[in-house]
PDB file of C-alpha atoms in Angstrom:
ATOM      1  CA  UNK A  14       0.760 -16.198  -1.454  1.00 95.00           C
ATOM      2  CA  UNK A  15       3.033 -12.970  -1.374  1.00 97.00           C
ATOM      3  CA  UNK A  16       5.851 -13.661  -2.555  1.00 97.00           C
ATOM      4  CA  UNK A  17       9.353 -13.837  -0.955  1.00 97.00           C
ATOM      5  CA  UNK A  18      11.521 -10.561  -1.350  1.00 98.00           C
ATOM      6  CA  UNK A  19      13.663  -8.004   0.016  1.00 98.00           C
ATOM      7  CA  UNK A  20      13.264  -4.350  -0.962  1.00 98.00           C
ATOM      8  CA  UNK A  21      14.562  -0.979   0.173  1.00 98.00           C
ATOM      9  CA  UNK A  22      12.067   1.653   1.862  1.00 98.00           C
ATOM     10  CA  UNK A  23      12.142   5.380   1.776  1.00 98.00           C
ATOM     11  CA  UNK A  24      13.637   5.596   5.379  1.00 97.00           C
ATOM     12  CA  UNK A  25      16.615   3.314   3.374  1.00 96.00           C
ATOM     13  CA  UNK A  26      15.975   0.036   5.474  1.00 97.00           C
ATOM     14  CA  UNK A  27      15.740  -3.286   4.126  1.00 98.00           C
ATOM     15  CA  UNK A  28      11.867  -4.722   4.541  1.00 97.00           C
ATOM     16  CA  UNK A  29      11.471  -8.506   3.744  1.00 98.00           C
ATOM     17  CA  UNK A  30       7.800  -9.256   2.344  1.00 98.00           C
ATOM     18  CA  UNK A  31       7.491 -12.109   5.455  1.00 97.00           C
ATOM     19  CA  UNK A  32       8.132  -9.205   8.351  1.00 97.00           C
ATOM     20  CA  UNK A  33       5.447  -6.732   6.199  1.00 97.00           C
ATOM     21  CA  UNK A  34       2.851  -9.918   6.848  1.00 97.00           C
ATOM     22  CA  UNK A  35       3.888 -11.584  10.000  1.00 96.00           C
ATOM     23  CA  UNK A  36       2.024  -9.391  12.348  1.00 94.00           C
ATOM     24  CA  UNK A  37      -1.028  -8.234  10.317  1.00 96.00           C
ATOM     25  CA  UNK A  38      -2.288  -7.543   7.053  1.00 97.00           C
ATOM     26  CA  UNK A  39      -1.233  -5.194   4.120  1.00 98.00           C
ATOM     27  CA  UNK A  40      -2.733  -3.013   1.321  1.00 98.00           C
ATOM     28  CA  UNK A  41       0.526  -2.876  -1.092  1.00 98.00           C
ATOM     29  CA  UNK A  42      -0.127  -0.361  -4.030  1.00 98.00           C
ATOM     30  CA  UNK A  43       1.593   0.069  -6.750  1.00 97.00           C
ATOM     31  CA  UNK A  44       1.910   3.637  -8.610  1.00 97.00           C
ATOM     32  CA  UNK A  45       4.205   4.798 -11.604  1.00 96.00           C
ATOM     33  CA  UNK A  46       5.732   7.868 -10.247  1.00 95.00           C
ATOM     34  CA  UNK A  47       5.881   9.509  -6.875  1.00 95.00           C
ATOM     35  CA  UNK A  48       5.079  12.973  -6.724  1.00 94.00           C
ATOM     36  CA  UNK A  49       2.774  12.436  -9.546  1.00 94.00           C
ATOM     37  CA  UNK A  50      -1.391  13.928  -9.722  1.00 95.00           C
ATOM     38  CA  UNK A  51      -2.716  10.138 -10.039  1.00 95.00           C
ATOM     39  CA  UNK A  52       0.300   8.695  -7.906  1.00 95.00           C
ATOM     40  CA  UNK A  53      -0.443  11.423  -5.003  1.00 96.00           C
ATOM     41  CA  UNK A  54      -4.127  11.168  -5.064  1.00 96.00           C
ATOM     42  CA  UNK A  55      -3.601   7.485  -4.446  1.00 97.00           C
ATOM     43  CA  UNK A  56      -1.587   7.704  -1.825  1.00 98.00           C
ATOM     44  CA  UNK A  57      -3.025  10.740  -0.017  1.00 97.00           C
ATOM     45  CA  UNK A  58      -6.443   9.297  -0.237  1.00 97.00           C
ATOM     46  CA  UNK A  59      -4.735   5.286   1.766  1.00 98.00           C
ATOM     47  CA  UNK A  60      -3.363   7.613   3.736  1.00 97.00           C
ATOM     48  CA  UNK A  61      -6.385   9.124   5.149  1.00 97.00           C
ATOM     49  CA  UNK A  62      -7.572   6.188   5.597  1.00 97.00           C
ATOM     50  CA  UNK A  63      -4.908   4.360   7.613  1.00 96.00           C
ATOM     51  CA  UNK A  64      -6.565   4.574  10.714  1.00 95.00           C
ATOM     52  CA  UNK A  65      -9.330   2.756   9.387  1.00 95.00           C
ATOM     53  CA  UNK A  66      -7.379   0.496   7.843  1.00 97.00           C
ATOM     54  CA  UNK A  67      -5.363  -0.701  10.989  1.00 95.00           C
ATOM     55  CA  UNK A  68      -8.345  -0.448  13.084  1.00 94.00           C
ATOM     56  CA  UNK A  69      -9.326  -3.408  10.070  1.00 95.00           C
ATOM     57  CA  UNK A  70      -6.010  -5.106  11.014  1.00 96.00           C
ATOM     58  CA  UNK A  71      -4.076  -4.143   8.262  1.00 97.00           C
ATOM     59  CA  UNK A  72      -1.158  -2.068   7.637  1.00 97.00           C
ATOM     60  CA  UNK A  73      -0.727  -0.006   4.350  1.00 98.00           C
ATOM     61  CA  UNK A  74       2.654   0.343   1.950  1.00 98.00           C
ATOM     62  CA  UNK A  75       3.330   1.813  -1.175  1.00 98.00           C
ATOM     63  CA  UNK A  76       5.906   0.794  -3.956  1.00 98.00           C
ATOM     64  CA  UNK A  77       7.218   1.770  -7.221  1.00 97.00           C
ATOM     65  CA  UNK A  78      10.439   1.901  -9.257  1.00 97.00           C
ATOM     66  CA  UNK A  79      11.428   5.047  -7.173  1.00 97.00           C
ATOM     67  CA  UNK A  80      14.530   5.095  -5.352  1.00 96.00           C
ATOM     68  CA  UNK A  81      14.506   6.141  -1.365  1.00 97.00           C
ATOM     69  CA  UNK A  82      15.507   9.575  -1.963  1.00 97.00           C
ATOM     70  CA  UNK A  83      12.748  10.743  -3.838  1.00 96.00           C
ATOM     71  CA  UNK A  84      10.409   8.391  -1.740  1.00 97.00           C
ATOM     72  CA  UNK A  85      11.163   9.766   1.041  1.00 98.00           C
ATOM     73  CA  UNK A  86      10.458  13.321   0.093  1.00 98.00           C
ATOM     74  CA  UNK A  87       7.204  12.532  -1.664  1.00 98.00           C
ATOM     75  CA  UNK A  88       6.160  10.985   2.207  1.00 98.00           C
ATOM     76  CA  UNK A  89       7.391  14.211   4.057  1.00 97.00           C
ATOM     77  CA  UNK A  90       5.775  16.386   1.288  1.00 98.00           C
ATOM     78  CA  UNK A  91       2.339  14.526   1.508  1.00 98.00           C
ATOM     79  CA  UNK A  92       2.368  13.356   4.986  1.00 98.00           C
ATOM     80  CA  UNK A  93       1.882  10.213   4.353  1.00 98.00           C
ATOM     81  CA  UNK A  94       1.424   7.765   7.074  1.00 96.00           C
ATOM     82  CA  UNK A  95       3.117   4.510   5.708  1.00 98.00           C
ATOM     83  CA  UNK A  96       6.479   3.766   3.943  1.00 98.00           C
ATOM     84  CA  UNK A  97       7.029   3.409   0.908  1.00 98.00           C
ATOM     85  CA  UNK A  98       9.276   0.702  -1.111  1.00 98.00           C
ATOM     86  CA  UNK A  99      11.696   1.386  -3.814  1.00 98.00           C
ATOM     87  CA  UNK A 100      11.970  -1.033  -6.697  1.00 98.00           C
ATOM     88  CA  UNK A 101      14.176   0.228  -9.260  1.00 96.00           C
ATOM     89  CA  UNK A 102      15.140  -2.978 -10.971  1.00 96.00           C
ATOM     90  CA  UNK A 103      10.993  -3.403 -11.061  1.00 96.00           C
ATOM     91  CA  UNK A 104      12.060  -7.395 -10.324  1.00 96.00           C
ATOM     92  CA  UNK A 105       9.892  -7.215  -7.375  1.00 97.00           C
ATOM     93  CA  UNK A 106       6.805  -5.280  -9.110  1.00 97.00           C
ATOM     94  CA  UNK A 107       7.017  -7.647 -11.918  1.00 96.00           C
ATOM     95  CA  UNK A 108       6.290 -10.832 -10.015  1.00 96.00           C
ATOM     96  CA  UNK A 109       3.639  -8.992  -8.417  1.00 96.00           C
ATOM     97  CA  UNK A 110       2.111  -8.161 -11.273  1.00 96.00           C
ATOM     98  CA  UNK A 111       2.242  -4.536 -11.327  1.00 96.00           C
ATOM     99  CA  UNK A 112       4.385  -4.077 -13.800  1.00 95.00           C
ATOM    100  CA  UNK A 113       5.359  -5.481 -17.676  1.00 89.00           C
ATOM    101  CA  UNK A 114       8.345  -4.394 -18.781  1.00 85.00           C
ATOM    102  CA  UNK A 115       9.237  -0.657 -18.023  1.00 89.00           C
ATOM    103  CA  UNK A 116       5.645   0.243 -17.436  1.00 94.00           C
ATOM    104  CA  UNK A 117       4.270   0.222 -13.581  1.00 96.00           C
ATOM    105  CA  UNK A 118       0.697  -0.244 -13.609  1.00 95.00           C
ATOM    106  CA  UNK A 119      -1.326   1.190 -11.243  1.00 96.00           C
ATOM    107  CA  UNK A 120      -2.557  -1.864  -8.764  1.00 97.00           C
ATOM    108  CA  UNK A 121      -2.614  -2.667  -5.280  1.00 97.00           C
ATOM    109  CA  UNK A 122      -3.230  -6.270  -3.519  1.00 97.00           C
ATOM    110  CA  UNK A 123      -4.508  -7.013   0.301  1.00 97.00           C
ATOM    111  CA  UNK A 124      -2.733  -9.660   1.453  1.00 97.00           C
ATOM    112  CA  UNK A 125      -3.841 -11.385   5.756  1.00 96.00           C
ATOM    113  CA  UNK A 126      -1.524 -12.062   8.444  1.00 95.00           C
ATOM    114  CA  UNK A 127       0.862 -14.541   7.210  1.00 96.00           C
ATOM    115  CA  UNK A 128       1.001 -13.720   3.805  1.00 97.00           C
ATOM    116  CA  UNK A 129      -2.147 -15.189   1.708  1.00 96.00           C
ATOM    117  CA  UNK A 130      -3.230 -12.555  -1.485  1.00 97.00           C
ATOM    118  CA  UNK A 131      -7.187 -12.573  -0.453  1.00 97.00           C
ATOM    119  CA  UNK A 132      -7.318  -9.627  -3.385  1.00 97.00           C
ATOM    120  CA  UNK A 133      -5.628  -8.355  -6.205  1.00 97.00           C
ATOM    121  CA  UNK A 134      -6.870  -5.033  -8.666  1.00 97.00           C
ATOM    122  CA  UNK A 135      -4.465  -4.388 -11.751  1.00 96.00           C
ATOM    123  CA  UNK A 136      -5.046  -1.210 -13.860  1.00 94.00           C
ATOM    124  CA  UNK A 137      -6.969   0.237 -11.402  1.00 96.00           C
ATOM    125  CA  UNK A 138      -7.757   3.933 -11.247  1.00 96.00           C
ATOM    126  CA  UNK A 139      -6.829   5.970  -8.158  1.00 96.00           C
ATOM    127  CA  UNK A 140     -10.510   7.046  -6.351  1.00 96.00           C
ATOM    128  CA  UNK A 141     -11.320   3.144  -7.224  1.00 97.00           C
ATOM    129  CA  UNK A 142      -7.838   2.077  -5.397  1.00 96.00           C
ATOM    130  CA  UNK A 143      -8.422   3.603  -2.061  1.00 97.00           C
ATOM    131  CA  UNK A 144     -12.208   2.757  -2.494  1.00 97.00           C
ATOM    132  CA  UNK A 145     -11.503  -0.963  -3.192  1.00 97.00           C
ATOM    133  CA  UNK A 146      -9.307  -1.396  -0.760  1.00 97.00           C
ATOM    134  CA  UNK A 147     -10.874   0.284   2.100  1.00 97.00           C
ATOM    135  CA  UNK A 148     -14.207  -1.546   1.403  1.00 97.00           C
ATOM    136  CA  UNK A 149     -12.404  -4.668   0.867  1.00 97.00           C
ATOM    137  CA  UNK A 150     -10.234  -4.541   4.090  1.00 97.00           C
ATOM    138  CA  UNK A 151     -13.508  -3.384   5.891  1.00 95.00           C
ATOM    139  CA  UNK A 152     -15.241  -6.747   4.747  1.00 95.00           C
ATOM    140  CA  UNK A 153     -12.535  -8.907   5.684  1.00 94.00           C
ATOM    141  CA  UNK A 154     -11.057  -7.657   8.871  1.00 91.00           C
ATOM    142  CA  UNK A 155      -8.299  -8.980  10.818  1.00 86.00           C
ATOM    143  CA  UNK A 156      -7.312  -8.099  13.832  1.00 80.00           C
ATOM    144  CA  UNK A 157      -6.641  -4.199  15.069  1.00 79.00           C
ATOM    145  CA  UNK A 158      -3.290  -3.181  15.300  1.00 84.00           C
ATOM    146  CA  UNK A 159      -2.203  -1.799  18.438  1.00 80.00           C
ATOM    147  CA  UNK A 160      -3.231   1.699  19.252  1.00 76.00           C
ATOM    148  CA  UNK A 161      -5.949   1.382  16.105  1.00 74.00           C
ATOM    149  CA  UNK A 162      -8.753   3.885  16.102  1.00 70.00           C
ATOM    150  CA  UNK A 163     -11.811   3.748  13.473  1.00 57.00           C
ATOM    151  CA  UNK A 164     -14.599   6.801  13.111  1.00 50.00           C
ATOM    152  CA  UNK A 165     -17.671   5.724  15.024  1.00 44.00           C
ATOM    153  CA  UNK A 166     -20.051   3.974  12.218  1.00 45.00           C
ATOM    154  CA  UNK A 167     -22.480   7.075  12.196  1.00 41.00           C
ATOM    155  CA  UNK A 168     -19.489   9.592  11.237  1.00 42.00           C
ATOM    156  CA  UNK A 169     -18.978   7.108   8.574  1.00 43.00           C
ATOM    157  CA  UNK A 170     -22.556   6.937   7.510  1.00 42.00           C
ATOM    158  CA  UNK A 171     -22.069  11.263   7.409  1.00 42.00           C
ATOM    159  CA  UNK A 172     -19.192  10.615   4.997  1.00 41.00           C
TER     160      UNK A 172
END
């Protein structure tokens, strides 16, 4: 089960875990640094496939230890097409998991409507993140979110 917390996003609005789940599912990564070459190819790469995702029924989020400012230009930069939650204390990444100590480890977790943790990759590299989770999601859809679109399956196949 996700667990219960409240954490800051890069727009500086307070997100509880239980409104992230309540309407559909979530990809949550986890990445050391925004702005980063790993951190950004992680991101970029969810990103692109967002559409696919919530066509799948599930939403996607990052987080880290960065605070909203820096978040928040790292999104605009990129164009990334989900918030992103700030950590700093790393309370919240450490009883996910992602993190031991001072050291964010790169991770994400796809969690269904409601809140149940159906997967969880620690240590995970970032072409095998977005992989993973796509394939995952894919596998185990939910229902589309409102004004979802997916790539006809051939344009997939063309991929």
């Amino acid at each position: 089960q996700l667990p219960a917390f409240e954490l800051q996003n890069d727009e500086d609005q307070t997100v509880a875990s239980a409104d992230l789940v309540k309407d559909c599912g979530i990809v949550l990564f986890a990445y050391p640094k925004a702005a980063t070459k790993g951190c950004t190819s992680q991101a970029v790469g969810l990103s692109e496939k967002a559409d696919e995702l919530a066509a799948a029924g599930y939403k996607v989020y990052g987080i880290s230890a960065d605070k909203p400012k820096s978040q928040a230009a790292w999104r605009k930069k990129e164009g990334l097409a989900f918030n992103l939650l700030c950590d700093p204390s790393l309370e919240v990444l450490g009883k996910l998991g992602f993190s031991s100590g001072k050291k964010i480890n790169r991770s994400h977790l796809v969690v269904q409507k409601g809140g149940k943790v159906l997967d969880v990759q620690y240590g995970i590299t970032p072409k095998n993140s977005v992989k993973d989770a796509v394939e995952f999601c894919l596998t185990h859809k939910g229902e589309a979110l409102p004004g979802a679109t997916s790539a006809p399956a051939d344009e997939e196949e063309a991929a």
